[in-house]
mmCIF file of C-alpha atoms and ligand atoms in Angstrom:
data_model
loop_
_atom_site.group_PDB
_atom_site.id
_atom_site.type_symbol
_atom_site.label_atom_id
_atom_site.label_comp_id
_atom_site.label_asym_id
_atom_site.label_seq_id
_atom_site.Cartn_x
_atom_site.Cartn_y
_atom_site.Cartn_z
ATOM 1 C CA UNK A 356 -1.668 -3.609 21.835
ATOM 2 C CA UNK A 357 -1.650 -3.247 18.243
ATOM 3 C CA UNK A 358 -4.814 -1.632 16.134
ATOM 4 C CA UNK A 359 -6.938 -4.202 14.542
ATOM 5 C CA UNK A 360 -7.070 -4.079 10.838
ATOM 6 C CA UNK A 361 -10.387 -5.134 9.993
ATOM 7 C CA UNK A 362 -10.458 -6.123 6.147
ATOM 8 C CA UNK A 363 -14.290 -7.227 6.141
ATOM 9 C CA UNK A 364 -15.059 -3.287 6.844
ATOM 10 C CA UNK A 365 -12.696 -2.044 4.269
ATOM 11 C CA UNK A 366 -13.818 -4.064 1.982
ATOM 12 C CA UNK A 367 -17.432 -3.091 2.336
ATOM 13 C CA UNK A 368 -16.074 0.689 1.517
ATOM 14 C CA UNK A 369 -14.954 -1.128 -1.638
ATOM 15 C CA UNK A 370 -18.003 -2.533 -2.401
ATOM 16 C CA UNK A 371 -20.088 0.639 -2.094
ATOM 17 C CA UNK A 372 -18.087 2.217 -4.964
ATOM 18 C CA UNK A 373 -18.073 -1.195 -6.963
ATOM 19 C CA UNK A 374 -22.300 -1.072 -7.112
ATOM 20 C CA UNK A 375 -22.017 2.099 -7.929
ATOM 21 C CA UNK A 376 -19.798 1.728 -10.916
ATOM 22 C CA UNK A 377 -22.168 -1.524 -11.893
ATOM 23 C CA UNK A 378 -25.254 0.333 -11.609
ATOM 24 C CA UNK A 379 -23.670 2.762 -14.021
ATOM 25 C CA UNK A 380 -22.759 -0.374 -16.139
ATOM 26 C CA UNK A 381 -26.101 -1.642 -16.363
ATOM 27 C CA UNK A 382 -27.293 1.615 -17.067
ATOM 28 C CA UNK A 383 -25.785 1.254 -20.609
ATOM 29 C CA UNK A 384 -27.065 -2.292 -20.708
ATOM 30 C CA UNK A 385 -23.887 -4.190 -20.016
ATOM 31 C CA UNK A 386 -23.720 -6.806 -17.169
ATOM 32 C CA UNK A 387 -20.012 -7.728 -16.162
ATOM 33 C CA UNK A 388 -19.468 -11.642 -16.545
ATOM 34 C CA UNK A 389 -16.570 -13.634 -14.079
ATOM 35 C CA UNK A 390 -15.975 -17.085 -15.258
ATOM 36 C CA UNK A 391 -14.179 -19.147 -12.460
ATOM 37 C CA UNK A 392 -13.494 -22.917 -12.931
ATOM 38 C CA UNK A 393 -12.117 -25.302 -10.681
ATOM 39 C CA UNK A 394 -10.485 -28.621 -11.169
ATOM 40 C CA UNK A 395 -10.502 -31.479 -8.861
ATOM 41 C CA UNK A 396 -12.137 -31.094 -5.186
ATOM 42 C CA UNK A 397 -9.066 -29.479 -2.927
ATOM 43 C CA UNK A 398 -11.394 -28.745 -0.476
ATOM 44 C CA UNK A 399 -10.060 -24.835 0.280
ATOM 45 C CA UNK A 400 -10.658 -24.310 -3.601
ATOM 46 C CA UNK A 401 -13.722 -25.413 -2.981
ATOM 47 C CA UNK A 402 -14.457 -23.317 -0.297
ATOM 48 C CA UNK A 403 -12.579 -19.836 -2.356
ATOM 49 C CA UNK A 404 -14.821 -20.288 -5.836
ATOM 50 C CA UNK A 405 -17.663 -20.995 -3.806
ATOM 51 C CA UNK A 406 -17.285 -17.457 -1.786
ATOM 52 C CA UNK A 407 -16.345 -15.662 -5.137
ATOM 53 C CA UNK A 408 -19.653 -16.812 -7.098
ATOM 54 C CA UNK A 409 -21.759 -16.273 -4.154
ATOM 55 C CA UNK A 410 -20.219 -12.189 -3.690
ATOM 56 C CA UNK A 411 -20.664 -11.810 -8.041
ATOM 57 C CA UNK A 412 -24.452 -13.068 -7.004
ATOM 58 C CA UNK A 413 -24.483 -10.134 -4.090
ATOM 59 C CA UNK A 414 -23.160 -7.680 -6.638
ATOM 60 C CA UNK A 415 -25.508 -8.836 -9.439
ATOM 61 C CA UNK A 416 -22.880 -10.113 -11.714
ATOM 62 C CA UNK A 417 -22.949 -12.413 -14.226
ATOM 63 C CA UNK A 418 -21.264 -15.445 -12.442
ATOM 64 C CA UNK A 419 -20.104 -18.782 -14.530
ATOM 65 C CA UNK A 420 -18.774 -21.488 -12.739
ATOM 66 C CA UNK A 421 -17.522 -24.481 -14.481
ATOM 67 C CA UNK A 422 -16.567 -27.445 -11.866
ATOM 68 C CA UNK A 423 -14.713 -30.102 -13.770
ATOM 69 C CA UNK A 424 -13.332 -33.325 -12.356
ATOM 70 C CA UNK A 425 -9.792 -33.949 -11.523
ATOM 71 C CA UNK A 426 -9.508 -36.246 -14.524
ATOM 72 C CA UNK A 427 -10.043 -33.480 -16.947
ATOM 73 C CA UNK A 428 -7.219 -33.159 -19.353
ATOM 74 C CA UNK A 429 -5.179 -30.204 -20.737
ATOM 75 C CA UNK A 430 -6.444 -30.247 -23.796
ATOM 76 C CA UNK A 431 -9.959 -30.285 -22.647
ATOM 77 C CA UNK A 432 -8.771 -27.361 -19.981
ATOM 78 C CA UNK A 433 -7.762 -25.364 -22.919
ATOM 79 C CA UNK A 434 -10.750 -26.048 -25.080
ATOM 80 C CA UNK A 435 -12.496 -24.431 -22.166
ATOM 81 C CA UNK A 436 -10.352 -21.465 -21.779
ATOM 82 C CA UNK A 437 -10.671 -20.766 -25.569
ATOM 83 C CA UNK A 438 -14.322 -20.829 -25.242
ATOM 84 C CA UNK A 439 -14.170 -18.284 -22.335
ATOM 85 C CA UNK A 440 -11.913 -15.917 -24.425
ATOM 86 C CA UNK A 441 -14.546 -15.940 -27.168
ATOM 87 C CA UNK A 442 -17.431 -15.289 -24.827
ATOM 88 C CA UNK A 443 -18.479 -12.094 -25.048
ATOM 89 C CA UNK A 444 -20.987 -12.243 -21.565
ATOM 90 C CA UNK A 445 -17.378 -13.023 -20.324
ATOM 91 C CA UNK A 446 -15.223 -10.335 -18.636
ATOM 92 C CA UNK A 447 -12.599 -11.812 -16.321
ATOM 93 C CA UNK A 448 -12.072 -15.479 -16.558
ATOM 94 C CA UNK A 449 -10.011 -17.346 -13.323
ATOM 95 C CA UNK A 450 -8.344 -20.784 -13.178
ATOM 96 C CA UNK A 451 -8.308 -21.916 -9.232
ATOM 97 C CA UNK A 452 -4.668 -22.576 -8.325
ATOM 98 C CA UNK A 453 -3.628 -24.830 -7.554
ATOM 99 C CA UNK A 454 -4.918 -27.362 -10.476
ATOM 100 C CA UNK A 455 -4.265 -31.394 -10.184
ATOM 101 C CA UNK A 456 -0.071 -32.114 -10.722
ATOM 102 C CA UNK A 457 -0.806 -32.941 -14.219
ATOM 103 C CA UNK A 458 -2.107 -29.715 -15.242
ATOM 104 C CA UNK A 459 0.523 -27.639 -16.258
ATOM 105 C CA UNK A 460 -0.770 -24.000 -14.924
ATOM 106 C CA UNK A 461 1.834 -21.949 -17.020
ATOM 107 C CA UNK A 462 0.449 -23.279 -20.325
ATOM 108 C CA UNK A 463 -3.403 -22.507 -19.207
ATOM 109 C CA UNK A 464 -2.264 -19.042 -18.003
ATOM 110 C CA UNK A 465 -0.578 -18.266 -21.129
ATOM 111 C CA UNK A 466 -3.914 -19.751 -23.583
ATOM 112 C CA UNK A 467 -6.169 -17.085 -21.155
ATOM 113 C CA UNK A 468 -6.967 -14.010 -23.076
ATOM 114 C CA UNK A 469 -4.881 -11.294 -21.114
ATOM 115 C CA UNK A 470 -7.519 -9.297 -21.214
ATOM 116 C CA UNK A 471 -9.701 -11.451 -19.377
ATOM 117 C CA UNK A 472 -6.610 -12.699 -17.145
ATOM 118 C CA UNK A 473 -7.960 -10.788 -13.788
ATOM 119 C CA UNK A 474 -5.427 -12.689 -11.898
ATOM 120 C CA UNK A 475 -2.702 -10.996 -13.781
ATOM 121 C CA UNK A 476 -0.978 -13.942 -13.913
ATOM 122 C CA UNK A 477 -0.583 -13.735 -18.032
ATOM 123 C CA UNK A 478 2.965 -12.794 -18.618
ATOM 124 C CA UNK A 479 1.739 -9.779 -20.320
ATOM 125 C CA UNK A 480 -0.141 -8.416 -17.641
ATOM 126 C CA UNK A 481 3.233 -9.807 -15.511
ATOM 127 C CA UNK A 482 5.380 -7.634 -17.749
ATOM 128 C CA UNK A 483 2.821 -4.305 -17.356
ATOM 129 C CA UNK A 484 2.599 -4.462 -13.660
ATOM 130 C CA UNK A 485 7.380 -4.756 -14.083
ATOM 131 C CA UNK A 486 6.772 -1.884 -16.509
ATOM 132 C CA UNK A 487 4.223 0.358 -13.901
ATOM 133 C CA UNK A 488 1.519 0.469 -16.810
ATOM 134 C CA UNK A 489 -1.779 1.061 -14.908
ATOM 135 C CA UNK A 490 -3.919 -0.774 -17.816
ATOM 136 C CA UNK A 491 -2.297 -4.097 -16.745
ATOM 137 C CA UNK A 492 -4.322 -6.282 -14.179
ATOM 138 C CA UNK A 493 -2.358 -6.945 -11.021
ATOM 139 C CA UNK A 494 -3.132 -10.277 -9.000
ATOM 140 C CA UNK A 495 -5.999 -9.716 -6.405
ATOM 141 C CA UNK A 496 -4.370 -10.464 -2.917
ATOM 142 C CA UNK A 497 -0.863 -7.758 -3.594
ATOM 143 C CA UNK A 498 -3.599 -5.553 -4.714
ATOM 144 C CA UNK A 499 -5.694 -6.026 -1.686
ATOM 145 C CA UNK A 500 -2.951 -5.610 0.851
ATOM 146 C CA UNK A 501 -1.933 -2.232 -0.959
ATOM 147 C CA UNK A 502 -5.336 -1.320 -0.274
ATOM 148 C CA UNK A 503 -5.388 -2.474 3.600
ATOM 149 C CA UNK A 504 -2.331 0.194 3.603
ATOM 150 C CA UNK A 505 -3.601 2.669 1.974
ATOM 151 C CA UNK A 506 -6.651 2.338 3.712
ATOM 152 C CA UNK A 507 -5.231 2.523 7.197
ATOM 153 C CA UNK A 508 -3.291 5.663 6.199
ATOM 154 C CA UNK A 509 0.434 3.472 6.508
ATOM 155 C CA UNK A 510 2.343 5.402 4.767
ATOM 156 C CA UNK A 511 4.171 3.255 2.220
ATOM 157 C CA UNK A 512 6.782 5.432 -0.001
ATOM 158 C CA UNK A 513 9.825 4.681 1.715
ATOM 159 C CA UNK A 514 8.902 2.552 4.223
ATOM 160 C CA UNK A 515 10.837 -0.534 4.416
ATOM 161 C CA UNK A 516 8.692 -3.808 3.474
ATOM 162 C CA UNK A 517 10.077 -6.569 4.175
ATOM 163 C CA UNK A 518 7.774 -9.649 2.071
ATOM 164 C CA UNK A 519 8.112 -13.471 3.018
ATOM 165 C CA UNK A 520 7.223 -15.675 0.277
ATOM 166 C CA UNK A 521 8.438 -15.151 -3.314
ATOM 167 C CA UNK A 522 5.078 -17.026 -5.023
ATOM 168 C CA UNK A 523 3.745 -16.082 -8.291
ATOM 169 C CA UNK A 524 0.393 -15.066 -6.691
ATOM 170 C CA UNK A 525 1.188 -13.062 -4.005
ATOM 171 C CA UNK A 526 5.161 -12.152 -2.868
ATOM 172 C CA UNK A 527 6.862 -11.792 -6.030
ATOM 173 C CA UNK A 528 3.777 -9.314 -7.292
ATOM 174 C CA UNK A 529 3.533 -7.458 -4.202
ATOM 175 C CA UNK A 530 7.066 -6.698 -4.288
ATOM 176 C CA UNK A 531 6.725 -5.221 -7.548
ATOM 177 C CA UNK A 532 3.763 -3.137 -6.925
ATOM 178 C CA UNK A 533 4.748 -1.614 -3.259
ATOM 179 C CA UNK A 534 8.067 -0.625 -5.404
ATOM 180 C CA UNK A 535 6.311 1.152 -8.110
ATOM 181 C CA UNK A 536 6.766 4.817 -8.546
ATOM 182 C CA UNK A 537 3.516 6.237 -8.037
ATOM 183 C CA UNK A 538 1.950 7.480 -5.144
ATOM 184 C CA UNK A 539 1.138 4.238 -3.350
ATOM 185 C CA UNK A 540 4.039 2.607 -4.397
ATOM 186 C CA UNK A 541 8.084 4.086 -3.588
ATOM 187 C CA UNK A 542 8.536 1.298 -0.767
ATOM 188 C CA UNK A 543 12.069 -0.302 -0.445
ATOM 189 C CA UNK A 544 11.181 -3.763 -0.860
ATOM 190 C CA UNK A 545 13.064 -6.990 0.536
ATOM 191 C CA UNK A 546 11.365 -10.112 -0.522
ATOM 192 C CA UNK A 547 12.631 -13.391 2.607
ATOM 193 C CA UNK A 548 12.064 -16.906 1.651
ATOM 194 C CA UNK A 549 13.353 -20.206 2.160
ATOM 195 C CA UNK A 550 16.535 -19.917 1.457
ATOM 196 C CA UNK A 551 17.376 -16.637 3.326
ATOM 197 C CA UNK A 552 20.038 -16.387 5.630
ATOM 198 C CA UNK A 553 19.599 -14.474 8.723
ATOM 199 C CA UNK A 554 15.810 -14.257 7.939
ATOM 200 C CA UNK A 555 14.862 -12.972 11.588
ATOM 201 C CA UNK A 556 17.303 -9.988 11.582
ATOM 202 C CA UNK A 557 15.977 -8.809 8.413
ATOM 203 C CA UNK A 558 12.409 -8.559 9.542
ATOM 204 C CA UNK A 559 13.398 -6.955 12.214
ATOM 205 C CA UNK A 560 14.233 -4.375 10.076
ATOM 206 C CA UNK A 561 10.716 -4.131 8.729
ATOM 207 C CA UNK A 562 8.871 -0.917 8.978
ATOM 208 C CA UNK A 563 5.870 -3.074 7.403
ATOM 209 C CA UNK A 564 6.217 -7.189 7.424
ATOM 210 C CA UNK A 565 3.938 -9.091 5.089
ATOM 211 C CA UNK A 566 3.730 -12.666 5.722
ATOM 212 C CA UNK A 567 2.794 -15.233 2.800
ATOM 213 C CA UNK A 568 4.972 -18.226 3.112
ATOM 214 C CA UNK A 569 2.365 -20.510 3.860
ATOM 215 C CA UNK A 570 3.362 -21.700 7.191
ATOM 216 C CA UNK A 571 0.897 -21.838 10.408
ATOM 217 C CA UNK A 572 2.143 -19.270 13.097
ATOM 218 C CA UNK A 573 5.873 -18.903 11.701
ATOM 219 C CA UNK A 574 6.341 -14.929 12.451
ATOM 220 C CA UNK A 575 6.976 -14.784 16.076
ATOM 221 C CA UNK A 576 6.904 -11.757 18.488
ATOM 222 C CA UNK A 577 10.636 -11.648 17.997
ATOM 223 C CA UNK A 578 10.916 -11.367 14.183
ATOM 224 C CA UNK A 579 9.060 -8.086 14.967
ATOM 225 C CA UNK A 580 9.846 -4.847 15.844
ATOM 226 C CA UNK A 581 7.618 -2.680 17.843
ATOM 227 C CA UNK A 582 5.571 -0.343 15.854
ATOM 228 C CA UNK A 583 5.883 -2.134 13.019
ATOM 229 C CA UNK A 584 2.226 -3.017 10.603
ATOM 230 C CA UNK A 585 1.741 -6.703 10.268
ATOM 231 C CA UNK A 586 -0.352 -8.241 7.542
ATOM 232 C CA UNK A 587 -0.728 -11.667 7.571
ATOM 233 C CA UNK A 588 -1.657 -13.119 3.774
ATOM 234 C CA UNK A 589 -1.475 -17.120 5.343
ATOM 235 C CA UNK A 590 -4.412 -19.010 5.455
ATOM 236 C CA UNK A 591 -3.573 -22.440 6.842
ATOM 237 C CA UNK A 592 -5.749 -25.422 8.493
ATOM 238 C CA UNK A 593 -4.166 -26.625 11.691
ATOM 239 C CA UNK A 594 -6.246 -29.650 13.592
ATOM 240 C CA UNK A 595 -8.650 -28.427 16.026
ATOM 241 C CA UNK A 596 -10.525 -31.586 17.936
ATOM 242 C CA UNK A 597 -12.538 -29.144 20.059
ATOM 243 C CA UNK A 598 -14.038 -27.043 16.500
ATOM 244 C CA UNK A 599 -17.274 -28.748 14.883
ATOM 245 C CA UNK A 600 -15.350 -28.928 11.015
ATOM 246 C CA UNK A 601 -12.359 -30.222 12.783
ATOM 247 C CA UNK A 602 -9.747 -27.988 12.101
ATOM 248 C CA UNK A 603 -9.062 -24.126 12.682
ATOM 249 C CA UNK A 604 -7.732 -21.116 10.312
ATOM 250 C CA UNK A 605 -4.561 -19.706 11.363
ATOM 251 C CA UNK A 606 -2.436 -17.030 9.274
ATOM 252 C CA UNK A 607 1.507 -17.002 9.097
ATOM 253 C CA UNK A 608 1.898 -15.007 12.412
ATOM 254 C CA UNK A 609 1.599 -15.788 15.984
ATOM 255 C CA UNK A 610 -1.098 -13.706 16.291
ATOM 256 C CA UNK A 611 -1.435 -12.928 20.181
ATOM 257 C CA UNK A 612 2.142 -12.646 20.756
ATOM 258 C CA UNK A 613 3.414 -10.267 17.506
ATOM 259 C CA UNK A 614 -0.515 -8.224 18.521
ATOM 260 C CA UNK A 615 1.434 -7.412 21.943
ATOM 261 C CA UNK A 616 4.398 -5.554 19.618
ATOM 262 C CA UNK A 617 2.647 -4.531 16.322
ATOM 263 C CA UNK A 618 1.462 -1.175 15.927
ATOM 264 C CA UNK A 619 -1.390 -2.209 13.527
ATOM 265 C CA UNK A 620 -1.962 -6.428 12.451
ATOM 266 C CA UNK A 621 -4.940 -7.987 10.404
ATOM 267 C CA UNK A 622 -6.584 -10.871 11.809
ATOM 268 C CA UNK A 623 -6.749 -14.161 10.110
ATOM 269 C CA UNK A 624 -9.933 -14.873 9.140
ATOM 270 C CA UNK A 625 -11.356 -11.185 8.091
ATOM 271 C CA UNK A 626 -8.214 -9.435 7.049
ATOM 272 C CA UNK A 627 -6.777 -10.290 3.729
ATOM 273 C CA UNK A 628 -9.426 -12.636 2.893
ATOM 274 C CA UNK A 629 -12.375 -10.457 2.570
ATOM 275 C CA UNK A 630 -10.061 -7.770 0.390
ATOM 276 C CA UNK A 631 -8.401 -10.665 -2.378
ATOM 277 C CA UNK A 632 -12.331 -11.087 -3.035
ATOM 278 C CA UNK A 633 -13.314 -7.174 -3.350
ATOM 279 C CA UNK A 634 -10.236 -7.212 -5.593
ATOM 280 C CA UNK A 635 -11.473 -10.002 -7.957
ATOM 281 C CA UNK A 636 -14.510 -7.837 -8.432
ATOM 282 C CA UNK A 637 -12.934 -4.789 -8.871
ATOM 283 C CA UNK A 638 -10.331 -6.391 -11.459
ATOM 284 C CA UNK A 639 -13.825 -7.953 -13.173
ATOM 285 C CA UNK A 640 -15.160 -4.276 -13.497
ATOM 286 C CA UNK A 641 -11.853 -3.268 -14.899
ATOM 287 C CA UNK A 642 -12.046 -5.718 -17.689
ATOM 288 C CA UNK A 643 -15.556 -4.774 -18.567
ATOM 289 C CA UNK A 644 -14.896 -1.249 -18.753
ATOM 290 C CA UNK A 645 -11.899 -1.672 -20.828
ATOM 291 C CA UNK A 646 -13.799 -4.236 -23.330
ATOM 292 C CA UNK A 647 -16.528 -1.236 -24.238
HETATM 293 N N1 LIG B 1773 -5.416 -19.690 -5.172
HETATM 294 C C1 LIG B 1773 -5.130 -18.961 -4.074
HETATM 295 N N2 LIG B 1773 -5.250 -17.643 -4.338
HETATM 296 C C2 LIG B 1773 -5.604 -17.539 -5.635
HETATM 297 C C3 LIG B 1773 -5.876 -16.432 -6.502
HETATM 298 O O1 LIG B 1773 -5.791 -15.256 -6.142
HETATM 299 N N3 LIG B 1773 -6.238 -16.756 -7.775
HETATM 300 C C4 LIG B 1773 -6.315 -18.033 -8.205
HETATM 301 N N4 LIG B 1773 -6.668 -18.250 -9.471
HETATM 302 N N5 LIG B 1773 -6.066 -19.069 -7.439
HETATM 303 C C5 LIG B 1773 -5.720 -18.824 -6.157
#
């Protein structure tokens, strides 16, 4: 039976250095500021910029968040933005993905300040984390799985990770960071998707699997070898008649059978989840400190 990886406790560690760093912060009369807006009412959105306002609350953050209909345009998106950029009470700014069809998100990515851009989804902060420059921001859920490793003492340089899902937000940037040279980096890295032919035998070959593709209980006990860590970034709503909100949260792995072979999987809820959040806040610090 694999070890639990429980991401709600290592994230508290998180947090106990992040109040630190704020009290120091305060200190010199400076109060880190997170704008997050949301457009439209997906209701998972919803529920995400509601639990990120409520933690910068807990942590004693400034906390803006801007709710704007689904009929808001992109020039009125990017007035917005601009505004943000120019606010100085205003650290990290974050655009929930995904926005209504007829938002183009490239375009409001690219009008974010980059130094604001605590997704590190601005193609400069893209081209830093290519480029291993540290001063870069690096999107929150990669950076919170790295953690989960590091954390748990898996030893990552030269493990084999084997990624499903290429997305801007989470596969494509955790591929690039658990193959940086540094000392929590030096992974060989193959990124599965789609497209990819013999997808099972090449998780097999995974020393460390990372599911994000988005798809309710697709890694089966067989894709897995035994030993190997599991970390499941899906977050997916499957019916549930017998629940009171009607549906249940699943990840991308079939947890109770790939548990059996794993030698270490995080649940889903309270394994990623908790850490993307931590992450926001430590990205939000990181812009604040680097804006003094
Ligand atoms: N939607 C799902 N995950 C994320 C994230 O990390 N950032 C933003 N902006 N939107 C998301």
């Amino acid at each position: 039976m694999a070890r639990l990886i429980d991401g709600r406790a290592i994230a508290e560690k998180v947090y106990v250095d992040l109040r630190r760093e704020i009290a120091e912060l305060k200190a010199k009369g400076v109060t880190p500021g997170l704008a997050v807006i949301l457009i439209g009412d997906n209701p998972a959105s919803r529920a995400y910029v509601r639990s990120k306002d409520k933690m910068c609350r807990e942590l004693g953050l400034h906390s803006v968040k801007l709710e704007l209909p689904t009929s808001t345009t992109r020039t009125e998106l990017l007035g917005r933005v601009k505004e943000l950029n120019r606010d100085s009470g205003i650290h990290g700014i974050l655009v929930q993905s995904p926005p209504p069809e007829h938002i183009d998100e490239a375009a409001i990515v690219r009008a974010l300040d980059p130094h604001k851009d605590v997704d590190g989804f601005h193609p400069e902060n893209v081209a830093k984390l290519v480029l291993d420059d540290p001063s870069g921001f690096v999107p929150c859920t990669p950076l919170g799985v790295q953690r989960l490793l590091t954390e748990t003492k898996v030893e990552i340089g030269g493990a084999h990770v084997v990624v499903l899902g290429r997305s801007m937000i989470v596969g494509k940037p955790l591929a690039l960071l658990l193959m940086q040279k540094n000392q929590n980096g030096n992974a060989t890295v193959t990124v599965v998707h789609s497209r990819s032919r013999d997808l099972a035998k090449i998780i097999r070959s995974a020393d460390i699997v990372v599911a994000a593709i988005g798809r309710a209980e697709f890694v089966k006990a067989d894709h897995v070898r035994e030993g190997a860590v599991v970390i499941d970034v899906g977050i997916n709503r499957v019916e549930d008649s017998g629940s009171a909100r009607g549906y249940r949260l699943v990840g991308d792995v079939a947890f109770d059978e790939v548990s059996k072979k794993a030698s270490a999987i995080t649940p889903v809820p309270g394994g990623v989840g908790p850490m993307t959040i931590a992450m926001l806040m430590a990205n939000t610090l990181k812009a604040c400190r680097q804006s003094l």
